[in-house]
Amino acid sequence: SEYTKYVYIYIWLTSVFVLLSLFSTNNSSSPLCYVSHLYREPALSLGVAFQITNILRDVGEDATTRGRVYLPQKDMERFGVTEQQLFDQRVDENYIALMKYEIGRARMYYERAKRGVPMLSPEGRLPVQSSLDCYGKILDKIEENGYDTLTKRAYVSKWEKLFEIPFSWYRTQEIAKALPLPWDSAKEDESKSLSPSP
């Protein structure tokens, strides 16, 4: 796709912004090279996870209203999905398989990003964790919609986001390491078993 380079530039810029936010929030007295090395993977993973989620959510809208395709060409070829199919909004077994694969990839990056939350100062953990959780729920909505992101748009309501906040807060507490939420353990196991290569 002619837009592939744009996507990767966008991901890179988003990731740099997250990285700088982590650096300035947590420990501005440490050498930048040390801090950037410590935070690099979770920060970059957070930016990538967010952007993959954006791409998956907006496949249909990007194709039909903008004439653009952001899905990786190699993945489309692997699963037998064509750009014309996206323009025609045809959901078939190949497209569903592609969506499952890309969702697995996104969740892998979310799991990596979660490792960076404890590195933040206490007051900075909940906003990042909450954003991570609410964005991750978009993937759940895609699944609930039968992986149809061509004619349906995955949407997390305001009330669903508010409902998620107490759980996000719990995940930032020390006790969550020893006693994770049951559905978190299940999702982590599933992510490990289904995660594709980046």
PDB file of C-alpha atoms in Angstrom:
ATOM      1  CA  SER A   1       0.000   0.000   0.000  1.00  0.00           C
ATOM      2  CA  GLU A   2       1.233   3.509  -0.791  1.00  0.00           C
ATOM      3  CA  TYR A   3       0.251   4.547   2.732  1.00  0.00           C
ATOM      4  CA  THR A   4       2.442   2.021   4.572  1.00  0.00           C
ATOM      5  CA  LYS A   5       5.296   4.490   5.057  1.00  0.00           C
ATOM      6  CA  TYR A   6       2.847   7.071   6.446  1.00  0.00           C
ATOM      7  CA  VAL A   7       1.513   4.561   8.967  1.00  0.00           C
ATOM      8  CA  TYR A   8       4.945   3.664  10.296  1.00  0.00           C
ATOM      9  CA  ILE A   9       5.941   7.332  10.554  1.00  0.00           C
ATOM     10  CA  TYR A  10       2.728   7.995  12.487  1.00  0.00           C
ATOM     11  CA  ILE A  11       3.420   5.081  14.825  1.00  0.00           C
ATOM     12  CA  TRP A  12       6.965   6.289  15.375  1.00  0.00           C
ATOM     13  CA  LEU A  13       5.884   9.846  16.203  1.00  0.00           C
ATOM     14  CA  THR A  14       3.181   8.582  18.571  1.00  0.00           C
ATOM     15  CA  SER A  15       5.675   6.327  20.302  1.00  0.00           C
ATOM     16  CA  VAL A  16       8.231   9.112  20.715  1.00  0.00           C
ATOM     17  CA  PHE A  17       5.563  11.293  22.327  1.00  0.00           C
ATOM     18  CA  VAL A  18       4.657   8.511  24.765  1.00  0.00           C
ATOM     19  CA  LEU A  19       8.333   7.911  25.505  1.00  0.00           C
ATOM     20  CA  LEU A  20       8.921  11.570  26.324  1.00  0.00           C
ATOM     21  CA  SER A  21       5.812  11.612  28.500  1.00  0.00           C
ATOM     22  CA  LEU A  22       7.075   8.626  30.482  1.00  0.00           C
ATOM     23  CA  PHE A  23      10.481  10.239  30.860  1.00  0.00           C
ATOM     24  CA  SER A  24       9.224  13.584  32.084  1.00  0.00           C
ATOM     25  CA  THR A  25       6.599  12.069  34.382  1.00  0.00           C
ATOM     26  CA  ASN A  26       8.710   9.609  36.274  1.00  0.00           C
ATOM     27  CA  ASN A  27      12.323  10.636  36.772  1.00  0.00           C
ATOM     28  CA  SER A  28      13.648  13.748  35.114  1.00  0.00           C
ATOM     29  CA  SER A  29      16.904  13.566  37.099  1.00  0.00           C
ATOM     30  CA  SER A  30      18.062  10.343  35.433  1.00  0.00           C
ATOM     31  CA  PRO A  31      20.253  10.425  32.296  1.00  0.00           C
ATOM     32  CA  LEU A  32      18.067  10.336  29.188  1.00  0.00           C
ATOM     33  CA  CYS A  33      19.982   7.430  27.662  1.00  0.00           C
ATOM     34  CA  TYR A  34      19.310   5.276  30.742  1.00  0.00           C
ATOM     35  CA  VAL A  35      15.655   6.245  30.998  1.00  0.00           C
ATOM     36  CA  SER A  36      15.008   5.801  27.278  1.00  0.00           C
ATOM     37  CA  HIS A  37      16.552   2.327  27.391  1.00  0.00           C
ATOM     38  CA  LEU A  38      14.448   1.377  30.405  1.00  0.00           C
ATOM     39  CA  TYR A  39      11.177   2.652  28.923  1.00  0.00           C
ATOM     40  CA  ARG A  40      11.776   2.016  25.242  1.00  0.00           C
ATOM     41  CA  GLU A  41       9.868  -1.246  24.775  1.00  0.00           C
ATOM     42  CA  PRO A  42       6.716  -0.401  26.794  1.00  0.00           C
ATOM     43  CA  ALA A  43       6.571   3.134  25.390  1.00  0.00           C
ATOM     44  CA  LEU A  44       6.973   2.036  21.784  1.00  0.00           C
ATOM     45  CA  SER A  45       4.586  -0.870  22.348  1.00  0.00           C
ATOM     46  CA  LEU A  46       1.904   1.479  23.656  1.00  0.00           C
ATOM     47  CA  GLY A  47       2.143   3.694  20.592  1.00  0.00           C
ATOM     48  CA  VAL A  48       2.059   0.701  18.238  1.00  0.00           C
ATOM     49  CA  ALA A  49      -0.878  -0.918  20.085  1.00  0.00           C
ATOM     50  CA  PHE A  50      -2.934   2.277  19.878  1.00  0.00           C
ATOM     51  CA  GLN A  51      -2.258   2.755  16.188  1.00  0.00           C
ATOM     52  CA  ILE A  52      -2.947  -0.866  15.227  1.00  0.00           C
ATOM     53  CA  THR A  53      -6.250  -0.551  17.076  1.00  0.00           C
ATOM     54  CA  ASN A  54      -7.051   2.639  15.160  1.00  0.00           C
ATOM     55  CA  ILE A  55      -6.291   0.915  11.866  1.00  0.00           C
ATOM     56  CA  LEU A  56      -8.449  -2.139  12.632  1.00  0.00           C
ATOM     57  CA  ARG A  57     -11.364  -0.048  13.878  1.00  0.00           C
ATOM     58  CA  ASP A  58     -11.347   2.211  10.800  1.00  0.00           C
ATOM     59  CA  VAL A  59     -10.701  -0.261   7.955  1.00  0.00           C
ATOM     60  CA  GLY A  60     -14.114   0.238   6.363  1.00  0.00           C
ATOM     61  CA  GLU A  61     -14.226   3.990   6.854  1.00  0.00           C
ATOM     62  CA  ASP A  62     -10.717   4.485   5.492  1.00  0.00           C
ATOM     63  CA  ALA A  63     -11.441   2.324   2.433  1.00  0.00           C
ATOM     64  CA  THR A  64     -14.884   3.681   1.489  1.00  0.00           C
ATOM     65  CA  THR A  65     -14.621   7.357   2.410  1.00  0.00           C
ATOM     66  CA  ARG A  66     -10.909   8.012   1.929  1.00  0.00           C
ATOM     67  CA  GLY A  67      -9.867   5.342  -0.578  1.00  0.00           C
ATOM     68  CA  ARG A  68      -7.045   4.327   1.744  1.00  0.00           C
ATOM     69  CA  VAL A  69      -5.790   0.966   3.013  1.00  0.00           C
ATOM     70  CA  TYR A  70      -3.553   0.857   6.083  1.00  0.00           C
ATOM     71  CA  LEU A  71      -3.531  -2.903   6.714  1.00  0.00           C
ATOM     72  CA  PRO A  72      -0.085  -4.466   6.078  1.00  0.00           C
ATOM     73  CA  GLN A  73       0.147  -5.705   2.501  1.00  0.00           C
ATOM     74  CA  LYS A  74       2.080  -8.838   3.473  1.00  0.00           C
ATOM     75  CA  ASP A  75      -0.631  -9.832   5.933  1.00  0.00           C
ATOM     76  CA  MET A  76      -3.377  -9.207   3.375  1.00  0.00           C
ATOM     77  CA  GLU A  77      -1.588 -11.367   0.838  1.00  0.00           C
ATOM     78  CA  ARG A  78      -1.013 -14.098   3.413  1.00  0.00           C
ATOM     79  CA  PHE A  79      -4.725 -14.340   4.199  1.00  0.00           C
ATOM     80  CA  GLY A  80      -5.966 -13.773   0.657  1.00  0.00           C
ATOM     81  CA  VAL A  81      -7.582 -10.385   1.264  1.00  0.00           C
ATOM     82  CA  THR A  82      -7.495  -7.791  -1.537  1.00  0.00           C
ATOM     83  CA  GLU A  83      -7.832  -4.024  -1.496  1.00  0.00           C
ATOM     84  CA  GLN A  84     -10.844  -4.309  -3.800  1.00  0.00           C
ATOM     85  CA  GLN A  85     -12.514  -6.521  -1.209  1.00  0.00           C
ATOM     86  CA  LEU A  86     -12.112  -3.744   1.352  1.00  0.00           C
ATOM     87  CA  PHE A  87     -13.538  -1.173  -1.050  1.00  0.00           C
ATOM     88  CA  ASP A  88     -16.484  -3.517  -1.736  1.00  0.00           C
ATOM     89  CA  GLN A  89     -16.942  -4.121   2.019  1.00  0.00           C
ATOM     90  CA  ARG A  90     -16.951  -7.916   1.641  1.00  0.00           C
ATOM     91  CA  VAL A  91     -16.444  -9.780   4.913  1.00  0.00           C
ATOM     92  CA  ASP A  92     -15.533 -13.439   4.372  1.00  0.00           C
ATOM     93  CA  GLU A  93     -13.565 -16.150   6.162  1.00  0.00           C
ATOM     94  CA  ASN A  94     -10.278 -14.760   4.850  1.00  0.00           C
ATOM     95  CA  TYR A  95     -11.027 -11.305   6.209  1.00  0.00           C
ATOM     96  CA  ILE A  96     -12.111 -12.702   9.579  1.00  0.00           C
ATOM     97  CA  ALA A  97      -8.887 -14.714   9.808  1.00  0.00           C
ATOM     98  CA  LEU A  98      -6.882 -11.566   9.030  1.00  0.00           C
ATOM     99  CA  MET A  99      -8.720  -9.616  11.739  1.00  0.00           C
ATOM    100  CA  LYS A 100      -8.080 -12.355  14.305  1.00  0.00           C
ATOM    101  CA  TYR A 101      -4.390 -12.273  13.426  1.00  0.00           C
ATOM    102  CA  GLU A 102      -4.121  -8.482  13.689  1.00  0.00           C
ATOM    103  CA  ILE A 103      -6.069  -8.428  16.973  1.00  0.00           C
ATOM    104  CA  GLY A 104      -3.629 -10.995  18.367  1.00  0.00           C
ATOM    105  CA  ARG A 105      -0.751  -8.755  17.324  1.00  0.00           C
ATOM    106  CA  ALA A 106      -2.335  -5.684  18.925  1.00  0.00           C
ATOM    107  CA  ARG A 107      -2.919  -7.527  22.201  1.00  0.00           C
ATOM    108  CA  MET A 108       0.686  -8.659  22.235  1.00  0.00           C
ATOM    109  CA  TYR A 109       1.751  -5.006  22.137  1.00  0.00           C
ATOM    110  CA  TYR A 110      -0.762  -4.068  24.846  1.00  0.00           C
ATOM    111  CA  GLU A 111       0.751  -6.737  27.111  1.00  0.00           C
ATOM    112  CA  ARG A 112       4.214  -5.321  26.483  1.00  0.00           C
ATOM    113  CA  ALA A 113       2.976  -1.781  27.135  1.00  0.00           C
ATOM    114  CA  LYS A 114       1.489  -2.772  30.500  1.00  0.00           C
ATOM    115  CA  ARG A 115       4.998  -3.428  31.799  1.00  0.00           C
ATOM    116  CA  GLY A 116       5.691   0.299  31.642  1.00  0.00           C
ATOM    117  CA  VAL A 117       2.824   1.412  33.886  1.00  0.00           C
ATOM    118  CA  PRO A 118       4.645   0.609  37.187  1.00  0.00           C
ATOM    119  CA  MET A 119       7.584   2.695  35.927  1.00  0.00           C
ATOM    120  CA  LEU A 120       5.412   5.822  36.070  1.00  0.00           C
ATOM    121  CA  SER A 121       4.991   7.977  39.139  1.00  0.00           C
ATOM    122  CA  PRO A 122       1.906   6.910  41.164  1.00  0.00           C
ATOM    123  CA  GLU A 123      -0.203   9.834  39.930  1.00  0.00           C
ATOM    124  CA  GLY A 124       0.619   9.021  36.325  1.00  0.00           C
ATOM    125  CA  ARG A 125      -0.341   5.351  36.366  1.00  0.00           C
ATOM    126  CA  LEU A 126      -4.139   5.516  36.346  1.00  0.00           C
ATOM    127  CA  PRO A 127      -4.484   7.808  33.273  1.00  0.00           C
ATOM    128  CA  VAL A 128      -2.167   5.589  31.220  1.00  0.00           C
ATOM    129  CA  GLN A 129      -3.690   2.332  32.474  1.00  0.00           C
ATOM    130  CA  SER A 130      -7.212   3.638  31.878  1.00  0.00           C
ATOM    131  CA  SER A 131      -6.362   4.712  28.330  1.00  0.00           C
ATOM    132  CA  LEU A 132      -4.725   1.363  27.686  1.00  0.00           C
ATOM    133  CA  ASP A 133      -7.763  -0.541  29.009  1.00  0.00           C
ATOM    134  CA  CYS A 134     -10.378   1.516  27.164  1.00  0.00           C
ATOM    135  CA  TYR A 135      -8.517   1.347  23.872  1.00  0.00           C
ATOM    136  CA  GLY A 136      -8.026  -2.382  24.331  1.00  0.00           C
ATOM    137  CA  LYS A 137     -11.798  -2.800  24.681  1.00  0.00           C
ATOM    138  CA  ILE A 138     -12.162  -1.663  21.074  1.00  0.00           C
ATOM    139  CA  LEU A 139     -10.643  -5.020  20.122  1.00  0.00           C
ATOM    140  CA  ASP A 140     -13.316  -6.766  22.221  1.00  0.00           C
ATOM    141  CA  LYS A 141     -15.984  -4.788  20.338  1.00  0.00           C
ATOM    142  CA  ILE A 142     -14.540  -5.869  17.000  1.00  0.00           C
ATOM    143  CA  GLU A 143     -14.877  -9.479  18.122  1.00  0.00           C
ATOM    144  CA  GLU A 144     -18.449  -8.854  19.301  1.00  0.00           C
ATOM    145  CA  ASN A 145     -19.221  -7.445  15.834  1.00  0.00           C
ATOM    146  CA  GLY A 146     -18.112 -10.715  14.239  1.00  0.00           C
ATOM    147  CA  TYR A 147     -14.809  -9.145  13.106  1.00  0.00           C
ATOM    148  CA  ASP A 148     -16.736  -6.936  10.674  1.00  0.00           C
ATOM    149  CA  THR A 149     -14.828  -3.653  10.564  1.00  0.00           C
ATOM    150  CA  LEU A 150     -15.917  -2.981   6.989  1.00  0.00           C
ATOM    151  CA  THR A 151     -19.589  -2.192   7.624  1.00  0.00           C
ATOM    152  CA  LYS A 152     -19.545  -1.771  11.419  1.00  0.00           C
ATOM    153  CA  ARG A 153     -17.481   0.525  13.640  1.00  0.00           C
ATOM    154  CA  ALA A 154     -16.332  -0.799  17.008  1.00  0.00           C
ATOM    155  CA  TYR A 155     -17.339   1.716  19.662  1.00  0.00           C
ATOM    156  CA  VAL A 156     -16.815   1.901  23.435  1.00  0.00           C
ATOM    157  CA  SER A 157     -19.471   4.077  25.070  1.00  0.00           C
ATOM    158  CA  LYS A 158     -18.832   6.742  27.681  1.00  0.00           C
ATOM    159  CA  TRP A 159     -20.546   4.606  30.329  1.00  0.00           C
ATOM    160  CA  GLU A 160     -18.422   1.601  29.476  1.00  0.00           C
ATOM    161  CA  LYS A 161     -15.302   3.731  29.860  1.00  0.00           C
ATOM    162  CA  LEU A 162     -16.475   5.029  33.241  1.00  0.00           C
ATOM    163  CA  PHE A 163     -17.331   1.503  34.362  1.00  0.00           C
ATOM    164  CA  GLU A 164     -13.794   0.394  33.498  1.00  0.00           C
ATOM    165  CA  ILE A 165     -12.021   3.002  35.679  1.00  0.00           C
ATOM    166  CA  PRO A 166     -12.206   1.079  39.016  1.00  0.00           C
ATOM    167  CA  PHE A 167     -10.688  -1.968  37.339  1.00  0.00           C
ATOM    168  CA  SER A 168      -7.955   0.199  35.792  1.00  0.00           C
ATOM    169  CA  TRP A 169      -7.224   1.637  39.231  1.00  0.00           C
ATOM    170  CA  TYR A 170      -6.971  -1.864  40.711  1.00  0.00           C
ATOM    171  CA  ARG A 171      -4.481  -2.873  38.031  1.00  0.00           C
ATOM    172  CA  THR A 172      -2.155  -0.046  39.143  1.00  0.00           C
ATOM    173  CA  GLN A 173      -2.021  -1.357  42.724  1.00  0.00           C
ATOM    174  CA  GLU A 174       0.665  -3.684  44.085  1.00  0.00           C
ATOM    175  CA  ILE A 175      -1.931  -6.295  45.079  1.00  0.00           C
ATOM    176  CA  ALA A 176      -2.877  -6.770  41.426  1.00  0.00           C
ATOM    177  CA  LYS A 177       0.482  -8.450  40.807  1.00  0.00           C
ATOM    178  CA  ALA A 178      -0.347 -11.219  43.271  1.00  0.00           C
ATOM    179  CA  LEU A 179      -4.114 -11.241  42.701  1.00  0.00           C
ATOM    180  CA  PRO A 180      -4.852 -10.196  39.115  1.00  0.00           C
ATOM    181  CA  LEU A 181      -8.410  -9.868  37.923  1.00  0.00           C
ATOM    182  CA  PRO A 182      -9.576 -13.305  36.689  1.00  0.00           C
ATOM    183  CA  TRP A 183     -10.314 -12.118  33.162  1.00  0.00           C
ATOM    184  CA  ASP A 184      -6.908 -10.444  32.969  1.00  0.00           C
ATOM    185  CA  SER A 185      -5.144 -13.746  33.621  1.00  0.00           C
ATOM    186  CA  ALA A 186      -7.250 -15.450  30.969  1.00  0.00           C
ATOM    187  CA  LYS A 187      -6.524 -12.734  28.389  1.00  0.00           C
ATOM    188  CA  GLU A 188      -2.804 -12.806  29.135  1.00  0.00           C
ATOM    189  CA  ASP A 189      -2.701 -16.575  28.623  1.00  0.00           C
ATOM    190  CA  GLU A 190      -4.648 -16.243  25.369  1.00  0.00           C
ATOM    191  CA  SER A 191      -2.350 -13.462  24.170  1.00  0.00           C
ATOM    192  CA  LYS A 192       0.731 -15.604  24.809  1.00  0.00           C
ATOM    193  CA  SER A 193      -0.726 -18.554  22.918  1.00  0.00           C
ATOM    194  CA  LEU A 194      -2.025 -16.612  19.917  1.00  0.00           C
ATOM    195  CA  SER A 195       0.473 -13.770  19.555  1.00  0.00           C
ATOM    196  CA  PRO A 196       2.023 -13.518  16.078  1.00  0.00           C
ATOM    197  CA  SER A 197       5.460 -12.092  15.460  1.00  0.00           C
ATOM    198  CA  PRO A 198       5.506  -8.238  15.491  1.00  0.00           C
TER     199      PRO A 198
END
